[in-house]
GROMACS .gro file of C-alpha atoms in nm:
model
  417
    1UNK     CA    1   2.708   1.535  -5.809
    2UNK     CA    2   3.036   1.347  -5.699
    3UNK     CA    3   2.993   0.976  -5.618
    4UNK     CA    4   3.151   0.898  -5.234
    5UNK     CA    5   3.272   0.610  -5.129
    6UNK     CA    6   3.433   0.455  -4.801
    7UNK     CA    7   3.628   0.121  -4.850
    8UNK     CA    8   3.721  -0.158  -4.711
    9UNK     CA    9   3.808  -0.260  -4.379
   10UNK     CA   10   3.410  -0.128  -4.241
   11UNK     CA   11   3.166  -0.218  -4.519
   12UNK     CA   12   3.159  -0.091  -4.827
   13UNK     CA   13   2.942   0.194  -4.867
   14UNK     CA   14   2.930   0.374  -5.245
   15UNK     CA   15   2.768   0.609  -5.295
   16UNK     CA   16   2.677   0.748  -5.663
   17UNK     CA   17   2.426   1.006  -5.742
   18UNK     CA   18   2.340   1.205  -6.084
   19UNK     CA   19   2.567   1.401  -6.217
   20UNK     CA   20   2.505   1.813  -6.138
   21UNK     CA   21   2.563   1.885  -6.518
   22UNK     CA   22   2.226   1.746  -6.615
   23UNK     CA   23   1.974   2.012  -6.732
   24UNK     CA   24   1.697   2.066  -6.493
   25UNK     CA   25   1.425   1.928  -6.709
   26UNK     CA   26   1.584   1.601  -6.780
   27UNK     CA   27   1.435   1.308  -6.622
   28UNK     CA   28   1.582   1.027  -6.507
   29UNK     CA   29   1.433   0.695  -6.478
   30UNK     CA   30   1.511   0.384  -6.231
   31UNK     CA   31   1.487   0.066  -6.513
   32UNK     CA   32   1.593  -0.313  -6.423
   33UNK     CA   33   1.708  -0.529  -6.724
   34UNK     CA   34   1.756  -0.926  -6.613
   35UNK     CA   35   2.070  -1.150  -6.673
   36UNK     CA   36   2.038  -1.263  -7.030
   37UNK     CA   37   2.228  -1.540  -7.220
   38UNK     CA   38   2.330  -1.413  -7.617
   39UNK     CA   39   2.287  -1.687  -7.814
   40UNK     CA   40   2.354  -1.478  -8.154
   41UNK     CA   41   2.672  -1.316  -8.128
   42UNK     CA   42   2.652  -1.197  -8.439
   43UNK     CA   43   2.397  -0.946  -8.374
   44UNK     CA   44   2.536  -0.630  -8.278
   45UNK     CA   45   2.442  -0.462  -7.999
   46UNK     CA   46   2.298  -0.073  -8.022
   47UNK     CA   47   2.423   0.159  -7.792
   48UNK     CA   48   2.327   0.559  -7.789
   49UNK     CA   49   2.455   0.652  -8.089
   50UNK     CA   50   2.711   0.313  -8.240
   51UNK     CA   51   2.669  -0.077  -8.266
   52UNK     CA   52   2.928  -0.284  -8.072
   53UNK     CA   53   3.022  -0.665  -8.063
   54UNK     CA   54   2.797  -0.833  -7.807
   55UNK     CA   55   2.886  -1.093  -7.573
   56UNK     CA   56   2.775  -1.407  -7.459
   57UNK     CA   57   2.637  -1.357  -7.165
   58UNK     CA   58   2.528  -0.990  -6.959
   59UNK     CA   59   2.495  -0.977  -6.614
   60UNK     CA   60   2.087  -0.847  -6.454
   61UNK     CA   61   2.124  -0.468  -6.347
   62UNK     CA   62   1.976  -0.163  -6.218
   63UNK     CA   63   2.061   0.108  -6.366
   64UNK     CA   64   1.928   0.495  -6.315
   65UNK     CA   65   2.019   0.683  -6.638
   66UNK     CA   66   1.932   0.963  -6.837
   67UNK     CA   67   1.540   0.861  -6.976
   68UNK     CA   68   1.711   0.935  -7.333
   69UNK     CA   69   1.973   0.696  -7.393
   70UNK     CA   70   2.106   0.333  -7.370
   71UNK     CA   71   2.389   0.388  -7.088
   72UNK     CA   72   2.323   0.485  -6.736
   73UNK     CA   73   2.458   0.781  -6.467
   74UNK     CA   74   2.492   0.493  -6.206
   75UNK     CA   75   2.418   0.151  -6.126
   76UNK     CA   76   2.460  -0.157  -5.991
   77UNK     CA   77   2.461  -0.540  -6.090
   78UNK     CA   78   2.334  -0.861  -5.979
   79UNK     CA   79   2.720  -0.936  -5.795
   80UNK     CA   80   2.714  -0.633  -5.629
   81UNK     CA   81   2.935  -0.453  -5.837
   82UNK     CA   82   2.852  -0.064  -5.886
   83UNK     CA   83   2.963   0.212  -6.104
   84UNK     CA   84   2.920   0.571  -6.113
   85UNK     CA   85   3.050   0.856  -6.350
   86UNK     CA   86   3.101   1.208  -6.370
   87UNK     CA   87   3.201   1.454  -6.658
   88UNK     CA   88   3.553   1.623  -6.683
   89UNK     CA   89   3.745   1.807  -6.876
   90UNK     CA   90   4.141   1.929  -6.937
   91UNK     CA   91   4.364   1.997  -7.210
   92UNK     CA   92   4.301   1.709  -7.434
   93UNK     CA   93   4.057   1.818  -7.681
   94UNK     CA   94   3.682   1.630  -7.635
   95UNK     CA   95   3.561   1.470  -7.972
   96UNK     CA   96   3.218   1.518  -8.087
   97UNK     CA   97   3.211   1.265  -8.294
   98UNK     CA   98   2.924   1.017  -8.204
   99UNK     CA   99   3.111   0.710  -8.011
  100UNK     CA  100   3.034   0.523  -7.678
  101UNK     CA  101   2.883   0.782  -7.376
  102UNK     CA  102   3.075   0.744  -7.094
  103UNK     CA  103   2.712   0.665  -6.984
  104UNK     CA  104   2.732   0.391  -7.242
  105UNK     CA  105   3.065   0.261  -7.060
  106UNK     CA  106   2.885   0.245  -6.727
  107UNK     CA  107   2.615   0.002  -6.808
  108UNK     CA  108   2.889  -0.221  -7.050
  109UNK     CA  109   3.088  -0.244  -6.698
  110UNK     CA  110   2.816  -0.344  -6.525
  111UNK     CA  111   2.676  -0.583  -6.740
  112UNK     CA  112   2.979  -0.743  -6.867
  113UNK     CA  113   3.166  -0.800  -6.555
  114UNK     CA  114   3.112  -0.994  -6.185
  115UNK     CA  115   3.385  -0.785  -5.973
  116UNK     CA  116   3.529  -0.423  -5.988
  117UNK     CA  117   3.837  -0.485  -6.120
  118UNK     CA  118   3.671  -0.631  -6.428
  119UNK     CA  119   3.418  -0.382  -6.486
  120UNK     CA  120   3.746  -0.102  -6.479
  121UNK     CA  121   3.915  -0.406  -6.773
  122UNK     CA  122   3.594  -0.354  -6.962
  123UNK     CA  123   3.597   0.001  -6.975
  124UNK     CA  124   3.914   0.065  -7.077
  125UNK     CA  125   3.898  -0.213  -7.366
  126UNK     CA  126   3.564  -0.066  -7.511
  127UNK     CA  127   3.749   0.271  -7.490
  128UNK     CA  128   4.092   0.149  -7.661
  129UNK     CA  129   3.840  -0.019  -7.871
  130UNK     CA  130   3.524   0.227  -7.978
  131UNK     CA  131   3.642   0.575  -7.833
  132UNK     CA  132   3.437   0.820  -7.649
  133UNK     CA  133   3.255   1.092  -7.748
  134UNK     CA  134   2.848   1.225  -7.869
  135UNK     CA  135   2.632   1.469  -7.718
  136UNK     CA  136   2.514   1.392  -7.383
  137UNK     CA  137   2.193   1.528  -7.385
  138UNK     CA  138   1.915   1.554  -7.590
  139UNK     CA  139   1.843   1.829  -7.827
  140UNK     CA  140   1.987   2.114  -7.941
  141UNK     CA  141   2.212   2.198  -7.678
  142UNK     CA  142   2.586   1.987  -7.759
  143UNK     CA  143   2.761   1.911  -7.418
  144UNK     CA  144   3.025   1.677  -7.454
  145UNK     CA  145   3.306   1.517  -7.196
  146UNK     CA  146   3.551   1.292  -7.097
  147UNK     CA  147   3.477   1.086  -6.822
  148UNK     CA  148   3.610   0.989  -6.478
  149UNK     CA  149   3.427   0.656  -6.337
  150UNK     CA  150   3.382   0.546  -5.977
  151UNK     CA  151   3.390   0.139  -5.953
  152UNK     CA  152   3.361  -0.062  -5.666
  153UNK     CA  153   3.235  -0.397  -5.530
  154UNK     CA  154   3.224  -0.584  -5.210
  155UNK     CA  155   3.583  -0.634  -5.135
  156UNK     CA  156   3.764  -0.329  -5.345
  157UNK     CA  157   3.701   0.036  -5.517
  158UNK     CA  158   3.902   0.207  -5.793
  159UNK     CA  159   3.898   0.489  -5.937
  160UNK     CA  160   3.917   0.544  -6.345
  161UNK     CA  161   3.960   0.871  -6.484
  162UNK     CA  162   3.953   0.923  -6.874
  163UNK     CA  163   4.078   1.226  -7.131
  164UNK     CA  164   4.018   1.099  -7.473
  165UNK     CA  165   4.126   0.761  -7.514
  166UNK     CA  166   4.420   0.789  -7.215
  167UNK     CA  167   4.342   0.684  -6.871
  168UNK     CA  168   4.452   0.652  -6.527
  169UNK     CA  169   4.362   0.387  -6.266
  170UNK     CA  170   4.388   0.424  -5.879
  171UNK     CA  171   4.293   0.164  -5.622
  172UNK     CA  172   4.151   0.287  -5.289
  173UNK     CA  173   4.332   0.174  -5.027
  174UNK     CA  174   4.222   0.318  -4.727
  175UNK     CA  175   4.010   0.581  -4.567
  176UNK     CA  176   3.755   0.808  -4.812
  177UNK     CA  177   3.753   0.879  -5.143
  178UNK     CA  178   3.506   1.129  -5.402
  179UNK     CA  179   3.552   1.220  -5.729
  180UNK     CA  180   3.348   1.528  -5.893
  181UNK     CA  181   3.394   1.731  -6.257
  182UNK     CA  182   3.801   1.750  -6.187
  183UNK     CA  183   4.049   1.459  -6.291
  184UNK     CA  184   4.141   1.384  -5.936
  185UNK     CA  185   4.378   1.089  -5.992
  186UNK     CA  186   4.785   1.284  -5.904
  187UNK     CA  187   5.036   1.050  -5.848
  188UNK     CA  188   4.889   0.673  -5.712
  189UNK     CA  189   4.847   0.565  -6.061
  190UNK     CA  190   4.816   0.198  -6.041
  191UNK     CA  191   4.722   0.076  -6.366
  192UNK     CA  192   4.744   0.369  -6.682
  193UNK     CA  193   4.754   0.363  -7.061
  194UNK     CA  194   5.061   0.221  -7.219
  195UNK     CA  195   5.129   0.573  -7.426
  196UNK     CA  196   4.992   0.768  -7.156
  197UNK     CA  197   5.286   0.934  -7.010
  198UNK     CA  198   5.459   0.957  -7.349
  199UNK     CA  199   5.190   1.126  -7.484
  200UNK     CA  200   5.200   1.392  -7.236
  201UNK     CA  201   5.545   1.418  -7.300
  202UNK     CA  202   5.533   1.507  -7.664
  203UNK     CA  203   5.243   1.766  -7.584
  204UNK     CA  204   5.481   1.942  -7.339
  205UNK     CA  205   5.263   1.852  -7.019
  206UNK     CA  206   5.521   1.640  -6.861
  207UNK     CA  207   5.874   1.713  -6.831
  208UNK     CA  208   6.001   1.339  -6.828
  209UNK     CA  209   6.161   1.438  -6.522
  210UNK     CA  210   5.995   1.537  -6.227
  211UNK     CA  211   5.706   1.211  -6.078
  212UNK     CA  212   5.432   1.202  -6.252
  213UNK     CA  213   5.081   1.338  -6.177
  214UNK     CA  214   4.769   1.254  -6.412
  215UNK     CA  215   4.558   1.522  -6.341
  216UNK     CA  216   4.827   1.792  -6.364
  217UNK     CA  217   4.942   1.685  -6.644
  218UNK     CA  218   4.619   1.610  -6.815
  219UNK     CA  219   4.408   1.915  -6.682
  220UNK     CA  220   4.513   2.268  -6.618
  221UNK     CA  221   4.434   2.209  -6.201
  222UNK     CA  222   4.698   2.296  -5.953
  223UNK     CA  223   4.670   1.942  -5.775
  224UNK     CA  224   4.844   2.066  -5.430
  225UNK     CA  225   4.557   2.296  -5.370
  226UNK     CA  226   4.287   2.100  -5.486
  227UNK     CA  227   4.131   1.960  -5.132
  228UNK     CA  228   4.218   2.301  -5.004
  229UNK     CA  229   4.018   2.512  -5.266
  230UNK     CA  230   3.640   2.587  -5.290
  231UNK     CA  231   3.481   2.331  -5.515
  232UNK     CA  232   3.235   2.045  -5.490
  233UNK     CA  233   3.557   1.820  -5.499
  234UNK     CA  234   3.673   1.971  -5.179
  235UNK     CA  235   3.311   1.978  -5.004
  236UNK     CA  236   3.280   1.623  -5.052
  237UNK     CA  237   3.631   1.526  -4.960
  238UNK     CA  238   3.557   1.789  -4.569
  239UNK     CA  239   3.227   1.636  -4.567
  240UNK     CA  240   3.354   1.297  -4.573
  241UNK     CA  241   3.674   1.324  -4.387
  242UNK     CA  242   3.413   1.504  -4.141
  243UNK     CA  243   3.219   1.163  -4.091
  244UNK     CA  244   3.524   0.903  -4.158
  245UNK     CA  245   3.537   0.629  -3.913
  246UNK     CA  246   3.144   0.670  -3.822
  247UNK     CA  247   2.959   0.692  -4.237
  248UNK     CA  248   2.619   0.481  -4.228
  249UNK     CA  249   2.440   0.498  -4.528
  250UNK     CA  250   2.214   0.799  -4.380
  251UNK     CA  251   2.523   0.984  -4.326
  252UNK     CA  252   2.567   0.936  -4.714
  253UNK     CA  253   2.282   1.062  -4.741
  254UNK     CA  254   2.258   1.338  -4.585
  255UNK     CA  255   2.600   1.436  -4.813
  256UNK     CA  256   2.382   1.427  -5.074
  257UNK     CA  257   2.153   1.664  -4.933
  258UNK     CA  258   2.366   1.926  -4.844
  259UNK     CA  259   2.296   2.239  -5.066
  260UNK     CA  260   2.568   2.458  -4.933
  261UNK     CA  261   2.807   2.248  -5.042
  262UNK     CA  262   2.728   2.250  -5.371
  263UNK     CA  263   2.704   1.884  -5.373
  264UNK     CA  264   2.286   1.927  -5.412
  265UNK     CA  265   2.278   2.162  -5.687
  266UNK     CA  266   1.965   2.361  -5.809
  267UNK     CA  267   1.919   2.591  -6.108
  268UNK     CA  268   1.964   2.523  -6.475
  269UNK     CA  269   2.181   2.252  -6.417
  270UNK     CA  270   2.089   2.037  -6.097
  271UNK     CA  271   2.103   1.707  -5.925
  272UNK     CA  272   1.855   1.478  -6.130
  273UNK     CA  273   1.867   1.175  -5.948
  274UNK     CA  274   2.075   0.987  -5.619
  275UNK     CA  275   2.167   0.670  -5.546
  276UNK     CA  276   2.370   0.494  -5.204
  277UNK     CA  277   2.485   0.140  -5.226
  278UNK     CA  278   2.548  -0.078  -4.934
  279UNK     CA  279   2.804  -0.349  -5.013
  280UNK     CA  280   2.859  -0.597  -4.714
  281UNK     CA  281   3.192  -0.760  -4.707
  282UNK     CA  282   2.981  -1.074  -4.606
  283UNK     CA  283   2.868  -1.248  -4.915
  284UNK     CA  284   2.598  -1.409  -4.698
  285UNK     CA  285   2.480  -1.095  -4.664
  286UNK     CA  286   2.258  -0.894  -4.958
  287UNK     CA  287   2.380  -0.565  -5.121
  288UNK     CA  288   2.111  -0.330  -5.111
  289UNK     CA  289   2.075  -0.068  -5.367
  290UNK     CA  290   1.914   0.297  -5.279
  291UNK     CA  291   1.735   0.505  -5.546
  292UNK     CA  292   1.510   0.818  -5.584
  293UNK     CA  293   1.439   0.864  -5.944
  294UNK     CA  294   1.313   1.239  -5.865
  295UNK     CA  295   1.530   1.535  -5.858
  296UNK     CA  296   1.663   1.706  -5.551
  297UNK     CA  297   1.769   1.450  -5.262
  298UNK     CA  298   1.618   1.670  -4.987
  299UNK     CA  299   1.275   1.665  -5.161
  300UNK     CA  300   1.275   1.311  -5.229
  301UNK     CA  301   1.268   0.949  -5.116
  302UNK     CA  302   1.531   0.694  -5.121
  303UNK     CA  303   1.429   0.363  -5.216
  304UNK     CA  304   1.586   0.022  -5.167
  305UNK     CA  305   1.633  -0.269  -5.470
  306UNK     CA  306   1.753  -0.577  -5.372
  307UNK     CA  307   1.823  -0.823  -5.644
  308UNK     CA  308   1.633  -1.177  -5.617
  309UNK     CA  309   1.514  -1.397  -5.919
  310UNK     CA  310   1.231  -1.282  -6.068
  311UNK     CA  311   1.186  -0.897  -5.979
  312UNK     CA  312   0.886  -0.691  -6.022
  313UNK     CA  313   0.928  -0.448  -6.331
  314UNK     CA  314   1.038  -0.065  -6.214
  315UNK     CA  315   0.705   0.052  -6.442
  316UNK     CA  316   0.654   0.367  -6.178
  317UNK     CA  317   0.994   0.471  -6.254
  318UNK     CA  318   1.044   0.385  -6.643
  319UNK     CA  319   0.987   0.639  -6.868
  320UNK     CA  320   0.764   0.617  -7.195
  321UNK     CA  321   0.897   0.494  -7.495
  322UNK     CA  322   0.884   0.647  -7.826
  323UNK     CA  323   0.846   0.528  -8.203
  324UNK     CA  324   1.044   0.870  -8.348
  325UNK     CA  325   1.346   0.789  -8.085
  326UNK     CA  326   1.568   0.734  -8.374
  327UNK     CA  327   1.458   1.096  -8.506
  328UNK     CA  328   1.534   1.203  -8.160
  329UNK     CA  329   1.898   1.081  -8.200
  330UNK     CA  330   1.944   1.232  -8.542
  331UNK     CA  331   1.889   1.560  -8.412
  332UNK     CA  332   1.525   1.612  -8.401
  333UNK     CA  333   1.394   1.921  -8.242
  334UNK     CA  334   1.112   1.689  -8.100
  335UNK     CA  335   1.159   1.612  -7.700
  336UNK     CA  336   0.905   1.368  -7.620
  337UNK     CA  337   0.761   1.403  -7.281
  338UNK     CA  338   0.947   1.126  -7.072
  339UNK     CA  339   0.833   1.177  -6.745
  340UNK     CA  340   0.719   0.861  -6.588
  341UNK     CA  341   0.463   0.834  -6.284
  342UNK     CA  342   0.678   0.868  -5.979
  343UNK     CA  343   0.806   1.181  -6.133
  344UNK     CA  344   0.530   1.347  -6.273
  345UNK     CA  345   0.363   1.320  -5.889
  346UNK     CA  346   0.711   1.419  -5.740
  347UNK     CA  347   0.660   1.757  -5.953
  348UNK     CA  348   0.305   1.799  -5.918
  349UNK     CA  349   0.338   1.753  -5.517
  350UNK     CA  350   0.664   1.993  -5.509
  351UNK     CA  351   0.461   2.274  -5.725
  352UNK     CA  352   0.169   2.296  -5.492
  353UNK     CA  353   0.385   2.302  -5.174
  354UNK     CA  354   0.662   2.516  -5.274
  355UNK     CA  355   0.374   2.790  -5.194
  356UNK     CA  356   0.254   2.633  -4.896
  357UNK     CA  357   0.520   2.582  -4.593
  358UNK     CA  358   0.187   2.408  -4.400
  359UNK     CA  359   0.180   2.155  -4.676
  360UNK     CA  360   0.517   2.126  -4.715
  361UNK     CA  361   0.618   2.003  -4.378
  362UNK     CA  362   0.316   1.769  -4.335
  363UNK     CA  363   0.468   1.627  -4.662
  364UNK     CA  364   0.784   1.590  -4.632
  365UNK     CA  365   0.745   1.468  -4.264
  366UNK     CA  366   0.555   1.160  -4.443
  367UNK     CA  367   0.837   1.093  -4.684
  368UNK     CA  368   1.088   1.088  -4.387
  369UNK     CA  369   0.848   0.864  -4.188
  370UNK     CA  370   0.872   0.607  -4.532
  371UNK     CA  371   1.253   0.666  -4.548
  372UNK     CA  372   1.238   0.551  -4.183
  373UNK     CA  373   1.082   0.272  -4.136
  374UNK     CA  374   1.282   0.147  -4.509
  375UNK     CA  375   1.553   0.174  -4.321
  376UNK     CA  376   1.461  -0.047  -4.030
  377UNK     CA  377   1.383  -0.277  -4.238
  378UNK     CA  378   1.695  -0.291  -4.412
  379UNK     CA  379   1.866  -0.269  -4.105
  380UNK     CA  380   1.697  -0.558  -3.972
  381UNK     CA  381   1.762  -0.787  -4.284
  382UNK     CA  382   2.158  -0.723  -4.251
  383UNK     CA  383   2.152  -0.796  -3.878
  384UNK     CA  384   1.965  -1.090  -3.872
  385UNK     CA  385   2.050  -1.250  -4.230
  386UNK     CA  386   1.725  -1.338  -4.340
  387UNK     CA  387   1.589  -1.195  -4.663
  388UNK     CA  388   1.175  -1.309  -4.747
  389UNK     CA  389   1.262  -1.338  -5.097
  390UNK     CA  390   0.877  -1.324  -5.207
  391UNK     CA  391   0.846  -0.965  -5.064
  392UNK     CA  392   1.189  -0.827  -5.188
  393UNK     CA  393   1.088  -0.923  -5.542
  394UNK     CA  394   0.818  -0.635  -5.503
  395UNK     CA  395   1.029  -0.454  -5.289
  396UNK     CA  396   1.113  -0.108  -5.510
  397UNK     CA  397   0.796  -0.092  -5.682
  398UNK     CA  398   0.625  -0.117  -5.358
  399UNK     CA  399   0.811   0.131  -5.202
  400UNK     CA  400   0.724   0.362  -5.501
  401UNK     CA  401   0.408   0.326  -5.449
  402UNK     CA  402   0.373   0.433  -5.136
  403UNK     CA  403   0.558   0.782  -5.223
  404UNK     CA  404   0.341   0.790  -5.499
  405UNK     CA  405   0.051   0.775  -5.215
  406UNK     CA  406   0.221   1.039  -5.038
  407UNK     CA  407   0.241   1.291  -5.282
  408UNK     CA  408  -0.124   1.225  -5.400
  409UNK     CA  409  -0.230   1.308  -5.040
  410UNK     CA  410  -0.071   1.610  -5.059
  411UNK     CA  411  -0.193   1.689  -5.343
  412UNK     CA  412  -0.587   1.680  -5.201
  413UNK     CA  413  -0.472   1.734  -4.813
  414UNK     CA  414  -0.687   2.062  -4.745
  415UNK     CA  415  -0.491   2.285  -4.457
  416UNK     CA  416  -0.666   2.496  -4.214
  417UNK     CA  417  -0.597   2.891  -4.298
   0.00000   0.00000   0.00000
């Protein structure tokens, strides 16, 4: 699913949301880690599949990812920086070779840098560093990328899109902006690979002539069709263009929702989790952070995390842990089972009411109510600047308890015949 985002001058607004090309039967989990200080920096740090140089210090995040691996889908960190990322492809070749996920490269940015532009400085060091590349999922099935990386923070969003270890860099100015399984970035290239155009020379991609477009030179996409032709791409780019000037954080929402679009996908591969970031230009003011955790934005909840010291664990949206995950890595036909509560209840609720319109609307009507009255209150905290620190430290796992509730009503609601 293709992160969104409207920038600066109105308030930031990004919106990130799992990736369509997840398999349907992969959960994802909603985990916080805390700021931590690294006082050995000779320990190396474990990442999917390599070790990497650690660094002194790593910034507290919240990341929903993938319940299999070290990276994240999409995030955010304790200075309100976020990061999304989507797979792509094109002409370069994608390695299989076990490196860093592009998943991988979402949490680094976020926990290794305090504004957007950083995070994108990160990325691109790792990659020029470590490479790319691995299977990104788990089990037999080999599906491997490049990567294309949404990155923004109070003040500024960029755009990073990858193809091996080249890249391309465009700053948002203005207006809307969506990214989706298509190199996007054309000809507003504002930071790029040193060999990047050179190297696309010598393959015969680029003339040396004519200005110089990433994606068509990188993929095989005709770029002056491509927010005229069907695609997720260009659904997102009409749907937001449709709501520019006027896009609250329900209208992101309901983006994310929209099945005829493509944007919520169902089937083998489908939309696993969502997420919408508010990012007030008013430092004064707190970014909130909103996640679901369950698959299929229409039949779920979104939930808002607001960092403070001292945060509740996420336990009703972290996934078990396993002592053979290292045999899982290495191949293993085992697949644990690593749904955690919020999800098993989400699929045990949508089972028994996907037979039962009755129970379905009575249900769904109560998570609405929730998302409601969340949203009042979040309202309420940005309007009137105060933030009761000692109930926003239990704020998400409170919040998934109560869909939790909701789904275990439904699940022993008896409906008259």
């Amino acid at each position: 699913m293709p992160p969104l985002a409207t920038p600066p001058p109105v308030h930031l607004s990004l919106r990130v949301a799992g990736r369509p090309d997840r398999l349907y039967d992969e959960v994802q989990e909603v985990v916080y880690f805390p700021a931590v200080v690294h006082d050995n920096l000779g320990e190396r740090l474990k990442c999917t599949y390599i070790e990497i140089d650690q660094v002194p210090e790593t910034y507290a995040v919240v990341l929903s990812r993938p319940a299999w691996l070290w990276g994240a889908e999409m995030g955010a960190n304790e200075h309100g920086v976020c990061i999304g990322n989507e797979a792509v492809w094109g002409r370069e070749e994608v390695c299989d070779e076990e490196a860093l996920l592009g998943m991988d490269l979402v949490r680094l940015g976020l926990e290794r840098a305090d504004t957007a532009e950083k995070a994108l400085n990160v990325i691109v060091d790792l990659l020029e560093k470590y490479g790319q590349g691995g299977n990104c999922t788990e089990g037999r099935m080999v599906f491997s990328y490049h990567n294309s990386f949404m990155i923004a923070d109070r003040n500024e969003a960029w755009i990073l899109e990858t193809a091996g270890k080249y890249w391309a860099a465009e700053k948002v100015q203005e207006g809307v902006r969506n990214i989706s399984n298509q190199l996007s970035i054309t000809t507003k290239i504002a930071w790029e690979h040193p060999d990047m155009r050179n190297y696309a020379k010598r393959k015969g991609w680029w003339d040396g002539k004519k200005e110089f477009d990433f994606a068509a030179a990188y993929s095989y996409l005709d770029t002056a069709k491509m927010i005229t032709s069907s695609g997720r791409y260009c659904e997102g780019y009409k749907l937001l263009n449709k709501h520019k000037g006027n896009i609250t954080f329900e209208t992101m929402m309901e983006i994310l929702r929209d099945k005829p679009s493509g944007i919520n996908m169902e089937g083998e591969f489908l939309t696993t989790a969502s997420m919408v970031s508010i990012l007030p230009q008013d430092s004064s003011l707190p970014c909130i952070h909103f996640f679901t955790g369950t698959p299929d934005p229409e039949r779920s909840v979104f939930k808002p995390f607001i960092f403070v010291p001292h945060i509740s664990q996420l336990l009703d949206t972290s996934s078990p842990t396993f002592e053979l995950e290292d045999l899982v890595k290495k191949k293993s036909h085992f697949k644990p089972d690593r749904r955690h509560p919020l999800y098993q209840k989400h699929q045990q609720a949508l089972e028994v009411v996907n037979n039962n319109e009755e129970k379905a609307k009575i249900m769904l009507d109560n998570m609405r109510k929730l998302e409601k009255e969340l949203f009042r209150e979040m309202e309420s905290i940005l309007q009137n600047k105060h933030l009761d620190v000692e109930k926003i430290v239990n704020l998400f796992p409170q919040c998934t308890k109560d869909e939790i509730q909701i789904y275990q009503s439904n699940l022993s609601v008896k409906v008259s015949s």
